[in-house]
mmCIF file with all atom_site columns, C-alpha atoms in Angstrom:
data_model
loop_
_atom_site.group_PDB
_atom_site.id
_atom_site.type_symbol
_atom_site.label_atom_id
_atom_site.label_alt_id
_atom_site.label_comp_id
_atom_site.label_asym_id
_atom_site.label_entity_id
_atom_site.label_seq_id
_atom_site.pdbx_PDB_ins_code
_atom_site.Cartn_x
_atom_site.Cartn_y
_atom_site.Cartn_z
_atom_site.occupancy
_atom_site.B_iso_or_equiv
_atom_site.pdbx_formal_charge
_atom_site.auth_seq_id
_atom_site.auth_comp_id
_atom_site.auth_asym_id
_atom_site.auth_atom_id
_atom_site.pdbx_PDB_model_num
ATOM 1   C CA . GLY A 1 1   ? 66.784 -29.899 36.940 1.00 80.00 ? 1   GLY A CA 1
ATOM 2   C CA . GLU A 1 2   ? 69.763 -29.890 34.590 1.00 87.00 ? 2   GLU A CA 1
ATOM 3   C CA . ASN A 1 3   ? 71.665 -26.456 34.329 1.00 92.00 ? 3   ASN A CA 1
ATOM 4   C CA . VAL A 1 4   ? 74.164 -25.713 31.630 1.00 95.00 ? 4   VAL A CA 1
ATOM 5   C CA . GLU A 1 5   ? 76.592 -22.847 31.951 1.00 96.00 ? 5   GLU A CA 1
ATOM 6   C CA . GLN A 1 6   ? 78.481 -21.426 28.883 1.00 97.00 ? 6   GLN A CA 1
ATOM 7   C CA . HIS A 1 7   ? 81.581 -19.437 28.847 1.00 97.00 ? 7   HIS A CA 1
ATOM 8   C CA . PRO A 1 8   ? 82.530 -16.832 27.149 1.00 97.00 ? 8   PRO A CA 1
ATOM 9   C CA . SER A 1 9   ? 79.414 -15.267 26.002 1.00 95.00 ? 9   SER A CA 1
ATOM 10  C CA . THR A 1 10  ? 81.586 -13.494 23.191 1.00 97.00 ? 10  THR A CA 1
ATOM 11  C CA . LEU A 1 11  ? 84.631 -14.321 21.780 1.00 97.00 ? 11  LEU A CA 1
ATOM 12  C CA . SER A 1 12  ? 86.782 -12.537 19.035 1.00 97.00 ? 12  SER A CA 1
ATOM 13  C CA . VAL A 1 13  ? 89.732 -14.106 17.208 1.00 97.00 ? 13  VAL A CA 1
ATOM 14  C CA . GLN A 1 14  ? 92.001 -13.682 14.524 1.00 97.00 ? 14  GLN A CA 1
ATOM 15  C CA . GLU A 1 15  ? 91.577 -15.627 11.296 1.00 97.00 ? 15  GLU A CA 1
ATOM 16  C CA . GLY A 1 16  ? 93.720 -18.712 11.666 1.00 97.00 ? 16  GLY A CA 1
ATOM 17  C CA . ASP A 1 17  ? 93.928 -18.627 15.484 1.00 97.00 ? 17  ASP A CA 1
ATOM 18  C CA . SER A 1 18  ? 91.961 -21.405 17.658 1.00 97.00 ? 18  SER A CA 1
ATOM 19  C CA . ALA A 1 19  ? 88.707 -20.753 19.551 1.00 98.00 ? 19  ALA A CA 1
ATOM 20  C CA . VAL A 1 20  ? 87.776 -22.609 22.631 1.00 98.00 ? 20  VAL A CA 1
ATOM 21  C CA . ILE A 1 21  ? 84.156 -22.507 24.139 1.00 98.00 ? 21  ILE A CA 1
ATOM 22  C CA . LYS A 1 22  ? 83.610 -24.150 27.564 1.00 98.00 ? 22  LYS A CA 1
ATOM 23  C CA . CYS A 1 23  ? 80.468 -25.578 29.391 1.00 98.00 ? 23  CYS A CA 1
ATOM 24  C CA . THR A 1 24  ? 79.688 -27.094 32.576 1.00 97.00 ? 24  THR A CA 1
ATOM 25  C CA . TYR A 1 25  ? 76.599 -29.083 33.522 1.00 96.00 ? 25  TYR A CA 1
ATOM 26  C CA . SER A 1 26  ? 75.078 -29.815 36.869 1.00 95.00 ? 26  SER A CA 1
ATOM 27  C CA . ASP A 1 27  ? 73.388 -33.194 36.475 1.00 91.00 ? 27  ASP A CA 1
ATOM 28  C CA . SER A 1 28  ? 75.912 -36.219 36.478 1.00 90.00 ? 28  SER A CA 1
ATOM 29  C CA . ALA A 1 29  ? 73.162 -38.439 34.631 1.00 88.00 ? 29  ALA A CA 1
ATOM 30  C CA . SER A 1 30  ? 73.670 -36.422 31.641 1.00 90.00 ? 30  SER A CA 1
ATOM 31  C CA . ASN A 1 31  ? 75.017 -38.425 29.017 1.00 89.00 ? 31  ASN A CA 1
ATOM 32  C CA . TYR A 1 32  ? 74.657 -36.616 25.474 1.00 89.00 ? 32  TYR A CA 1
ATOM 33  C CA . PHE A 1 33  ? 76.336 -33.388 24.697 1.00 93.00 ? 33  PHE A CA 1
ATOM 34  C CA . PRO A 1 34  ? 75.802 -31.781 21.235 1.00 93.00 ? 34  PRO A CA 1
ATOM 35  C CA . TRP A 1 35  ? 77.034 -28.341 19.934 1.00 96.00 ? 35  TRP A CA 1
ATOM 36  C CA . TYR A 1 36  ? 75.045 -26.310 17.591 1.00 96.00 ? 36  TYR A CA 1
ATOM 37  C CA . LYS A 1 37  ? 76.019 -23.470 15.462 1.00 97.00 ? 37  LYS A CA 1
ATOM 38  C CA . GLN A 1 38  ? 73.577 -20.708 14.842 1.00 94.00 ? 38  GLN A CA 1
ATOM 39  C CA . GLU A 1 39  ? 74.088 -17.989 12.010 1.00 94.00 ? 39  GLU A CA 1
ATOM 40  C CA . LEU A 1 40  ? 71.968 -14.883 12.418 1.00 89.00 ? 40  LEU A CA 1
ATOM 41  C CA . GLY A 1 41  ? 68.239 -15.563 11.714 1.00 87.00 ? 41  GLY A CA 1
ATOM 42  C CA . LYS A 1 42  ? 69.043 -19.332 10.866 1.00 91.00 ? 42  LYS A CA 1
ATOM 43  C CA . ARG A 1 43  ? 68.064 -22.422 12.449 1.00 92.00 ? 43  ARG A CA 1
ATOM 44  C CA . PRO A 1 44  ? 70.510 -24.259 14.969 1.00 93.00 ? 44  PRO A CA 1
ATOM 45  C CA . GLN A 1 45  ? 72.732 -26.533 13.246 1.00 94.00 ? 45  GLN A CA 1
ATOM 46  C CA . LEU A 1 46  ? 74.455 -29.527 14.779 1.00 93.00 ? 46  LEU A CA 1
ATOM 47  C CA . ILE A 1 47  ? 78.199 -29.403 14.254 1.00 95.00 ? 47  ILE A CA 1
ATOM 48  C CA . ILE A 1 48  ? 79.378 -32.060 16.723 1.00 94.00 ? 48  ILE A CA 1
ATOM 49  C CA . ASP A 1 49  ? 78.252 -34.295 19.614 1.00 91.00 ? 49  ASP A CA 1
ATOM 50  C CA . ILE A 1 50  ? 79.848 -36.481 22.171 1.00 91.00 ? 50  ILE A CA 1
ATOM 51  C CA . ARG A 1 51  ? 78.373 -39.261 24.340 1.00 87.00 ? 51  ARG A CA 1
ATOM 52  C CA . SER A 1 52  ? 79.565 -39.953 27.773 1.00 82.00 ? 52  SER A CA 1
ATOM 53  C CA . ASN A 1 53  ? 81.563 -43.004 27.057 1.00 80.00 ? 53  ASN A CA 1
ATOM 54  C CA . VAL A 1 54  ? 83.864 -40.943 24.870 1.00 78.00 ? 54  VAL A CA 1
ATOM 55  C CA . GLY A 1 55  ? 86.562 -38.495 26.090 1.00 88.00 ? 55  GLY A CA 1
ATOM 56  C CA . GLU A 1 56  ? 87.150 -36.700 22.886 1.00 93.00 ? 56  GLU A CA 1
ATOM 57  C CA . LYS A 1 57  ? 85.881 -36.486 19.394 1.00 92.00 ? 57  LYS A CA 1
ATOM 58  C CA . LYS A 1 58  ? 87.260 -34.802 16.194 1.00 95.00 ? 58  LYS A CA 1
ATOM 59  C CA . ASP A 1 59  ? 86.024 -33.836 12.834 1.00 93.00 ? 59  ASP A CA 1
ATOM 60  C CA . GLN A 1 60  ? 88.503 -31.845 10.761 1.00 95.00 ? 60  GLN A CA 1
ATOM 61  C CA . ARG A 1 61  ? 88.892 -28.556 12.448 1.00 96.00 ? 61  ARG A CA 1
ATOM 62  C CA . ILE A 1 62  ? 86.370 -29.006 15.298 1.00 97.00 ? 62  ILE A CA 1
ATOM 63  C CA . ALA A 1 63  ? 87.230 -31.157 18.240 1.00 97.00 ? 63  ALA A CA 1
ATOM 64  C CA . VAL A 1 64  ? 84.978 -31.716 21.628 1.00 97.00 ? 64  VAL A CA 1
ATOM 65  C CA . THR A 1 65  ? 86.273 -32.758 24.812 1.00 96.00 ? 65  THR A CA 1
ATOM 66  C CA . LEU A 1 66  ? 84.468 -34.262 27.855 1.00 95.00 ? 66  LEU A CA 1
ATOM 67  C CA . ASN A 1 67  ? 85.509 -34.487 31.497 1.00 94.00 ? 67  ASN A CA 1
ATOM 68  C CA . LYS A 1 68  ? 82.792 -36.374 33.276 1.00 92.00 ? 68  LYS A CA 1
ATOM 69  C CA . THR A 1 69  ? 84.488 -36.158 36.611 1.00 92.00 ? 69  THR A CA 1
ATOM 70  C CA . ALA A 1 70  ? 84.418 -32.379 36.512 1.00 93.00 ? 70  ALA A CA 1
ATOM 71  C CA . LYS A 1 71  ? 81.308 -32.188 34.693 1.00 94.00 ? 71  LYS A CA 1
ATOM 72  C CA . HIS A 1 72  ? 82.416 -30.050 31.831 1.00 95.00 ? 72  HIS A CA 1
ATOM 73  C CA . PHE A 1 73  ? 82.908 -30.277 28.116 1.00 96.00 ? 73  PHE A CA 1
ATOM 74  C CA . SER A 1 74  ? 84.518 -27.931 25.563 1.00 97.00 ? 74  SER A CA 1
ATOM 75  C CA . LEU A 1 75  ? 84.413 -27.155 21.979 1.00 98.00 ? 75  LEU A CA 1
ATOM 76  C CA . HIS A 1 76  ? 87.791 -26.461 20.011 1.00 98.00 ? 76  HIS A CA 1
ATOM 77  C CA . ILE A 1 77  ? 87.871 -24.817 16.448 1.00 98.00 ? 77  ILE A CA 1
ATOM 78  C CA . THR A 1 78  ? 91.323 -24.635 14.937 1.00 97.00 ? 78  THR A CA 1
ATOM 79  C CA . GLU A 1 79  ? 92.399 -22.637 12.155 1.00 97.00 ? 79  GLU A CA 1
ATOM 80  C CA . THR A 1 80  ? 89.290 -20.451 12.370 1.00 97.00 ? 80  THR A CA 1
ATOM 81  C CA . GLN A 1 81  ? 87.812 -18.706 9.405  1.00 97.00 ? 81  GLN A CA 1
ATOM 82  C CA . PRO A 1 82  ? 85.297 -15.839 8.698  1.00 96.00 ? 82  PRO A CA 1
ATOM 83  C CA . GLU A 1 83  ? 82.693 -18.299 7.946  1.00 96.00 ? 83  GLU A CA 1
ATOM 84  C CA . ASP A 1 84  ? 83.098 -19.728 11.629 1.00 97.00 ? 84  ASP A CA 1
ATOM 85  C CA . SER A 1 85  ? 81.457 -16.452 12.765 1.00 97.00 ? 85  SER A CA 1
ATOM 86  C CA . ALA A 1 86  ? 78.115 -17.370 14.426 1.00 97.00 ? 86  ALA A CA 1
ATOM 87  C CA . VAL A 1 87  ? 76.671 -18.144 17.761 1.00 95.00 ? 87  VAL A CA 1
ATOM 88  C CA . TYR A 1 88  ? 77.624 -21.474 19.243 1.00 97.00 ? 88  TYR A CA 1
ATOM 89  C CA . PHE A 1 89  ? 75.502 -23.353 21.789 1.00 96.00 ? 89  PHE A CA 1
ATOM 90  C CA . CYS A 1 90  ? 76.324 -26.239 24.071 1.00 97.00 ? 90  CYS A CA 1
ATOM 91  C CA . ALA A 1 91  ? 73.728 -28.575 25.283 1.00 95.00 ? 91  ALA A CA 1
ATOM 92  C CA . ALA A 1 92  ? 73.322 -31.478 27.648 1.00 94.00 ? 92  ALA A CA 1
ATOM 93  C CA . ASP A 1 93  ? 70.587 -34.378 27.588 1.00 88.00 ? 93  ASP A CA 1
ATOM 94  C CA . LYS A 1 94  ? 69.860 -36.992 30.329 1.00 79.00 ? 94  LYS A CA 1
ATOM 95  C CA . GLY A 1 95  ? 68.844 -39.334 27.928 1.00 69.00 ? 95  GLY A CA 1
ATOM 96  C CA . SER A 1 96  ? 65.602 -40.666 29.615 1.00 61.00 ? 96  SER A CA 1
ATOM 97  C CA . ASN A 1 97  ? 64.505 -37.171 30.046 1.00 54.00 ? 97  ASN A CA 1
ATOM 98  C CA . TYR A 1 98  ? 64.451 -36.485 26.186 1.00 72.00 ? 98  TYR A CA 1
ATOM 99  C CA . LYS A 1 99  ? 65.026 -32.816 26.302 1.00 84.00 ? 99  LYS A CA 1
ATOM 100 C CA . LEU A 1 100 ? 68.070 -30.791 25.713 1.00 90.00 ? 100 LEU A CA 1
ATOM 101 C CA . THR A 1 101 ? 69.179 -28.115 28.018 1.00 93.00 ? 101 THR A CA 1
ATOM 102 C CA . PHE A 1 102 ? 70.956 -25.327 26.439 1.00 94.00 ? 102 PHE A CA 1
ATOM 103 C CA . GLY A 1 103 ? 73.826 -23.033 27.476 1.00 95.00 ? 103 GLY A CA 1
ATOM 104 C CA . LYS A 1 104 ? 73.198 -19.427 26.783 1.00 93.00 ? 104 LYS A CA 1
ATOM 105 C CA . GLY A 1 105 ? 75.407 -19.446 23.754 1.00 94.00 ? 105 GLY A CA 1
ATOM 106 C CA . THR A 1 106 ? 78.746 -17.870 22.765 1.00 96.00 ? 106 THR A CA 1
ATOM 107 C CA . LEU A 1 107 ? 79.084 -15.153 20.019 1.00 96.00 ? 107 LEU A CA 1
ATOM 108 C CA . LEU A 1 108 ? 82.299 -15.945 18.040 1.00 98.00 ? 108 LEU A CA 1
ATOM 109 C CA . THR A 1 109 ? 83.534 -13.492 15.653 1.00 97.00 ? 109 THR A CA 1
ATOM 110 C CA . VAL A 1 110 ? 86.514 -14.192 13.350 1.00 97.00 ? 110 VAL A CA 1
ATOM 111 C CA . ASN A 1 111 ? 88.306 -11.255 12.034 1.00 95.00 ? 111 ASN A CA 1
ATOM 112 C CA . PRO A 1 112 ? 89.821 -11.446 8.679  1.00 92.00 ? 112 PRO A CA 1
ATOM 113 C CA . ASN B 2 1   ? 65.108 -35.392 2.803  1.00 54.00 ? 1   ASN B CA 1
ATOM 114 C CA . ALA B 2 2   ? 63.520 -31.979 3.116  1.00 71.00 ? 2   ALA B CA 1
ATOM 115 C CA . GLY B 2 3   ? 64.403 -31.563 6.666  1.00 90.00 ? 3   GLY B CA 1
ATOM 116 C CA . VAL B 2 4   ? 62.445 -30.231 9.406  1.00 94.00 ? 4   VAL B CA 1
ATOM 117 C CA . MET B 2 5   ? 59.690 -27.832 8.076  1.00 96.00 ? 5   MET B CA 1
ATOM 118 C CA . GLN B 2 6   ? 57.916 -24.936 9.946  1.00 97.00 ? 6   GLN B CA 1
ATOM 119 C CA . ASN B 2 7   ? 55.445 -22.525 8.920  1.00 96.00 ? 7   ASN B CA 1
ATOM 120 C CA . PRO B 2 8   ? 54.929 -19.872 8.992  1.00 97.00 ? 8   PRO B CA 1
ATOM 121 C CA . ARG B 2 9   ? 58.483 -18.428 8.786  1.00 96.00 ? 9   ARG B CA 1
ATOM 122 C CA . HIS B 2 10  ? 57.390 -14.919 10.562 1.00 97.00 ? 10  HIS B CA 1
ATOM 123 C CA . LEU B 2 11  ? 53.978 -14.399 12.201 1.00 97.00 ? 11  LEU B CA 1
ATOM 124 C CA . VAL B 2 12  ? 52.598 -11.087 13.488 1.00 98.00 ? 12  VAL B CA 1
ATOM 125 C CA . ARG B 2 13  ? 49.584 -10.921 15.847 1.00 97.00 ? 13  ARG B CA 1
ATOM 126 C CA . ARG B 2 14  ? 47.996 -8.277  17.994 1.00 97.00 ? 14  ARG B CA 1
ATOM 127 C CA . ARG B 2 15  ? 47.666 -8.756  21.710 1.00 97.00 ? 15  ARG B CA 1
ATOM 128 C CA . GLY B 2 16  ? 44.648 -11.272 22.472 1.00 97.00 ? 16  GLY B CA 1
ATOM 129 C CA . GLN B 2 17  ? 44.767 -13.050 19.113 1.00 97.00 ? 17  GLN B CA 1
ATOM 130 C CA . GLU B 2 18  ? 45.758 -16.783 18.746 1.00 98.00 ? 18  GLU B CA 1
ATOM 131 C CA . ALA B 2 19  ? 48.912 -18.040 17.317 1.00 98.00 ? 19  ALA B CA 1
ATOM 132 C CA . ARG B 2 20  ? 49.159 -21.573 15.446 1.00 98.00 ? 20  ARG B CA 1
ATOM 133 C CA . LEU B 2 21  ? 52.755 -22.704 14.556 1.00 98.00 ? 21  LEU B CA 1
ATOM 134 C CA . ARG B 2 22  ? 53.061 -25.773 12.356 1.00 98.00 ? 22  ARG B CA 1
ATOM 135 C CA . CYS B 2 23  ? 56.067 -28.081 12.333 1.00 97.00 ? 23  CYS B CA 1
ATOM 136 C CA . SER B 2 24  ? 56.699 -31.340 10.118 1.00 96.00 ? 24  SER B CA 1
ATOM 137 C CA . PRO B 2 25  ? 59.499 -33.523 11.168 1.00 94.00 ? 25  PRO B CA 1
ATOM 138 C CA . MET B 2 26  ? 61.815 -35.046 8.991  1.00 91.00 ? 26  MET B CA 1
ATOM 139 C CA . LYS B 2 27  ? 60.747 -38.021 7.235  1.00 87.00 ? 27  LYS B CA 1
ATOM 140 C CA . GLY B 2 28  ? 60.838 -41.076 9.461  1.00 82.00 ? 28  GLY B CA 1
ATOM 141 C CA . HIS B 2 29  ? 61.130 -39.204 12.563 1.00 86.00 ? 29  HIS B CA 1
ATOM 142 C CA . SER B 2 30  ? 58.325 -39.476 14.952 1.00 85.00 ? 30  SER B CA 1
ATOM 143 C CA . HIS B 2 31  ? 59.521 -37.250 18.021 1.00 89.00 ? 31  HIS B CA 1
ATOM 144 C CA . VAL B 2 32  ? 58.988 -33.641 17.971 1.00 93.00 ? 32  VAL B CA 1
ATOM 145 C CA . TYR B 2 33  ? 60.348 -31.021 20.387 1.00 94.00 ? 33  TYR B CA 1
ATOM 146 C CA . TRP B 2 34  ? 59.432 -27.383 20.693 1.00 97.00 ? 34  TRP B CA 1
ATOM 147 C CA . TYR B 2 35  ? 61.814 -24.637 21.987 1.00 97.00 ? 35  TYR B CA 1
ATOM 148 C CA . ARG B 2 36  ? 61.450 -21.035 22.309 1.00 97.00 ? 36  ARG B CA 1
ATOM 149 C CA . GLN B 2 37  ? 64.356 -18.492 21.966 1.00 94.00 ? 37  GLN B CA 1
ATOM 150 C CA . LEU B 2 38  ? 64.199 -15.081 23.385 1.00 88.00 ? 38  LEU B CA 1
ATOM 151 C CA . PRO B 2 39  ? 66.288 -12.303 21.953 1.00 80.00 ? 39  PRO B CA 1
ATOM 152 C CA . GLU B 2 40  ? 70.174 -12.950 22.596 1.00 74.00 ? 40  GLU B CA 1
ATOM 153 C CA . GLU B 2 41  ? 69.217 -16.005 24.858 1.00 79.00 ? 41  GLU B CA 1
ATOM 154 C CA . GLY B 2 42  ? 69.711 -19.808 24.538 1.00 84.00 ? 42  GLY B CA 1
ATOM 155 C CA . LEU B 2 43  ? 66.968 -22.066 23.557 1.00 93.00 ? 43  LEU B CA 1
ATOM 156 C CA . LYS B 2 44  ? 64.529 -23.186 26.276 1.00 95.00 ? 44  LYS B CA 1
ATOM 157 C CA . PHE B 2 45  ? 62.935 -26.580 26.077 1.00 94.00 ? 45  PHE B CA 1
ATOM 158 C CA . MET B 2 46  ? 58.859 -26.434 26.122 1.00 96.00 ? 46  MET B CA 1
ATOM 159 C CA . VAL B 2 47  ? 57.400 -29.781 25.236 1.00 96.00 ? 47  VAL B CA 1
ATOM 160 C CA . TYR B 2 48  ? 58.306 -33.135 23.625 1.00 93.00 ? 48  TYR B CA 1
ATOM 161 C CA . LEU B 2 49  ? 55.500 -34.982 21.745 1.00 92.00 ? 49  LEU B CA 1
ATOM 162 C CA . GLN B 2 50  ? 55.459 -38.422 19.974 1.00 90.00 ? 50  GLN B CA 1
ATOM 163 C CA . LYS B 2 51  ? 52.534 -39.096 17.481 1.00 88.00 ? 51  LYS B CA 1
ATOM 164 C CA . GLU B 2 52  ? 49.099 -38.536 19.585 1.00 88.00 ? 52  GLU B CA 1
ATOM 165 C CA . ASN B 2 53  ? 51.237 -38.214 22.922 1.00 91.00 ? 53  ASN B CA 1
ATOM 166 C CA . ILE B 2 54  ? 52.601 -35.490 25.139 1.00 93.00 ? 54  ILE B CA 1
ATOM 167 C CA . ILE B 2 55  ? 55.580 -37.249 26.610 1.00 90.00 ? 55  ILE B CA 1
ATOM 168 C CA . ASP B 2 56  ? 56.990 -34.149 28.806 1.00 90.00 ? 56  ASP B CA 1
ATOM 169 C CA . GLU B 2 57  ? 55.406 -30.552 28.915 1.00 93.00 ? 57  GLU B CA 1
ATOM 170 C CA . SER B 2 58  ? 57.200 -29.467 31.673 1.00 91.00 ? 58  SER B CA 1
ATOM 171 C CA . GLY B 2 59  ? 58.440 -26.239 29.953 1.00 92.00 ? 59  GLY B CA 1
ATOM 172 C CA . MET B 2 60  ? 55.243 -25.211 28.684 1.00 94.00 ? 60  MET B CA 1
ATOM 173 C CA . PRO B 2 61  ? 53.577 -22.472 30.603 1.00 93.00 ? 61  PRO B CA 1
ATOM 174 C CA . LYS B 2 62  ? 50.608 -23.578 32.336 1.00 89.00 ? 62  LYS B CA 1
ATOM 175 C CA . GLU B 2 63  ? 47.994 -21.301 30.692 1.00 94.00 ? 63  GLU B CA 1
ATOM 176 C CA . ARG B 2 64  ? 47.212 -20.184 26.926 1.00 97.00 ? 64  ARG B CA 1
ATOM 177 C CA . PHE B 2 65  ? 49.844 -22.493 25.454 1.00 97.00 ? 65  PHE B CA 1
ATOM 178 C CA . SER B 2 66  ? 48.935 -26.236 24.056 1.00 97.00 ? 66  SER B CA 1
ATOM 179 C CA . ALA B 2 67  ? 50.594 -28.456 21.610 1.00 97.00 ? 67  ALA B CA 1
ATOM 180 C CA . GLU B 2 68  ? 49.752 -31.542 19.823 1.00 96.00 ? 68  GLU B CA 1
ATOM 181 C CA . PHE B 2 69  ? 51.060 -34.083 17.311 1.00 95.00 ? 69  PHE B CA 1
ATOM 182 C CA . PRO B 2 70  ? 48.210 -35.958 15.761 1.00 93.00 ? 70  PRO B CA 1
ATOM 183 C CA . LYS B 2 71  ? 48.477 -39.104 13.790 1.00 90.00 ? 71  LYS B CA 1
ATOM 184 C CA . GLU B 2 72  ? 48.247 -37.266 10.505 1.00 90.00 ? 72  GLU B CA 1
ATOM 185 C CA . GLY B 2 73  ? 49.702 -33.939 9.827  1.00 92.00 ? 73  GLY B CA 1
ATOM 186 C CA . PRO B 2 74  ? 51.968 -31.654 11.403 1.00 95.00 ? 74  PRO B CA 1
ATOM 187 C CA . SER B 2 75  ? 52.655 -30.811 15.069 1.00 97.00 ? 75  SER B CA 1
ATOM 188 C CA . ILE B 2 76  ? 50.938 -27.781 16.204 1.00 98.00 ? 76  ILE B CA 1
ATOM 189 C CA . LEU B 2 77  ? 51.913 -25.167 18.938 1.00 98.00 ? 77  LEU B CA 1
ATOM 190 C CA . ARG B 2 78  ? 49.071 -22.991 19.694 1.00 98.00 ? 78  ARG B CA 1
ATOM 191 C CA . ILE B 2 79  ? 49.398 -19.891 22.137 1.00 98.00 ? 79  ILE B CA 1
ATOM 192 C CA . GLN B 2 80  ? 45.900 -18.339 22.772 1.00 97.00 ? 80  GLN B CA 1
ATOM 193 C CA . GLN B 2 81  ? 45.539 -14.797 23.785 1.00 97.00 ? 81  GLN B CA 1
ATOM 194 C CA . VAL B 2 82  ? 48.948 -13.619 22.899 1.00 97.00 ? 82  VAL B CA 1
ATOM 195 C CA . VAL B 2 83  ? 50.870 -11.083 25.015 1.00 96.00 ? 83  VAL B CA 1
ATOM 196 C CA . ARG B 2 84  ? 53.871 -9.046  24.014 1.00 94.00 ? 84  ARG B CA 1
ATOM 197 C CA . GLY B 2 85  ? 55.982 -11.217 26.246 1.00 93.00 ? 85  GLY B CA 1
ATOM 198 C CA . ASP B 2 86  ? 55.273 -13.865 23.883 1.00 95.00 ? 86  ASP B CA 1
ATOM 199 C CA . SER B 2 87  ? 57.493 -12.399 21.160 1.00 95.00 ? 87  SER B CA 1
ATOM 200 C CA . ALA B 2 88  ? 60.215 -14.865 20.499 1.00 96.00 ? 88  ALA B CA 1
ATOM 201 C CA . ALA B 2 89  ? 61.331 -17.367 17.889 1.00 96.00 ? 89  ALA B CA 1
ATOM 202 C CA . TYR B 2 90  ? 60.004 -20.658 18.193 1.00 97.00 ? 90  TYR B CA 1
ATOM 203 C CA . PHE B 2 91  ? 62.000 -23.732 16.906 1.00 96.00 ? 91  PHE B CA 1
ATOM 204 C CA . CYS B 2 92  ? 60.977 -27.334 16.500 1.00 96.00 ? 92  CYS B CA 1
ATOM 205 C CA . ALA B 2 93  ? 63.248 -30.114 16.289 1.00 94.00 ? 93  ALA B CA 1
ATOM 206 C CA . SER B 2 94  ? 62.854 -33.807 15.390 1.00 91.00 ? 94  SER B CA 1
ATOM 207 C CA . SER B 2 95  ? 64.638 -37.049 16.236 1.00 87.00 ? 95  SER B CA 1
ATOM 208 C CA . PRO B 2 96  ? 63.947 -40.699 15.094 1.00 80.00 ? 96  PRO B CA 1
ATOM 209 C CA . ARG B 2 97  ? 64.452 -42.279 18.715 1.00 66.00 ? 97  ARG B CA 1
ATOM 210 C CA . VAL B 2 98  ? 63.543 -45.642 17.607 1.00 62.00 ? 98  VAL B CA 1
ATOM 211 C CA . PHE B 2 99  ? 63.342 -47.931 20.687 1.00 56.00 ? 99  PHE B CA 1
ATOM 212 C CA . PRO B 2 100 ? 65.465 -49.978 21.578 1.00 51.00 ? 100 PRO B CA 1
ATOM 213 C CA . VAL B 2 101 ? 68.220 -48.219 19.784 1.00 52.00 ? 101 VAL B CA 1
ATOM 214 C CA . ARG B 2 102 ? 68.241 -44.618 20.833 1.00 57.00 ? 102 ARG B CA 1
ATOM 215 C CA . GLU B 2 103 ? 69.136 -41.943 18.663 1.00 63.00 ? 103 GLU B CA 1
ATOM 216 C CA . ASP B 2 104 ? 69.609 -38.523 20.421 1.00 69.00 ? 104 ASP B CA 1
ATOM 217 C CA . THR B 2 105 ? 70.258 -36.114 17.658 1.00 82.00 ? 105 THR B CA 1
ATOM 218 C CA . GLN B 2 106 ? 67.756 -33.447 17.127 1.00 88.00 ? 106 GLN B CA 1
ATOM 219 C CA . TYR B 2 107 ? 67.581 -31.753 13.947 1.00 90.00 ? 107 TYR B CA 1
ATOM 220 C CA . PHE B 2 108 ? 66.006 -28.082 14.086 1.00 94.00 ? 108 PHE B CA 1
ATOM 221 C CA . GLY B 2 109 ? 63.748 -26.327 11.773 1.00 95.00 ? 109 GLY B CA 1
ATOM 222 C CA . PRO B 2 110 ? 63.941 -22.819 10.583 1.00 94.00 ? 110 PRO B CA 1
ATOM 223 C CA . GLY B 2 111 ? 61.778 -21.431 13.223 1.00 96.00 ? 111 GLY B CA 1
ATOM 224 C CA . THR B 2 112 ? 58.863 -19.394 13.412 1.00 97.00 ? 112 THR B CA 1
ATOM 225 C CA . ARG B 2 113 ? 59.228 -15.638 14.621 1.00 96.00 ? 113 ARG B CA 1
ATOM 226 C CA . LEU B 2 114 ? 56.401 -14.607 16.293 1.00 97.00 ? 114 LEU B CA 1
ATOM 227 C CA . THR B 2 115 ? 55.907 -10.801 16.858 1.00 97.00 ? 115 THR B CA 1
ATOM 228 C CA . VAL B 2 116 ? 53.035 -9.516  19.007 1.00 97.00 ? 116 VAL B CA 1
ATOM 229 C CA . LEU B 2 117 ? 51.861 -6.044  18.583 1.00 95.00 ? 117 LEU B CA 1
#
């Protein structure tokens, strides 16, 4: 089945700096890649997603890039703010398989 | 739109008891997914259901766990004879997935935190 690896497991940055989280997937049939943000004790919330027919997608301070050949995708957060502090999860979906396979998460801490 | 609803938010059971977790999908969504999250880990897929049908239960333990999504009412995840290892956060998600137009996005509920004493 699909396997998603996520790095780093923890990331600490200064406010205003950029943060990058990387994920690799194993199944070349995967075609949908969402990113979720989870604050402590809260539900995972979708922050951005990308489909395999697109190489990059941006939404204000957040961007996601996808390299289908290398089977990896990355989340980029620019001008980080303390409220960006949370656990971020990447995931992959094979479409016809319907289920999301998640990475183990990255704890992002933005220091004021 | 009230979003995905789950109840109870917290559930405490003693070993051997039954746990019933409920999930009401977003309005207009007919597809429900259950995930389990152990402390400091990612979410693991358990089961995918449509109304009155189990589509994929490949992530469900073979024993003690069952799920349903009846024609009327919420989806239920049932854990019989709970053990301490069942302690986790259980999240459900819903999506429209109206064929032939696919909608992949899954929206998560607030979760049920199960503690087995």
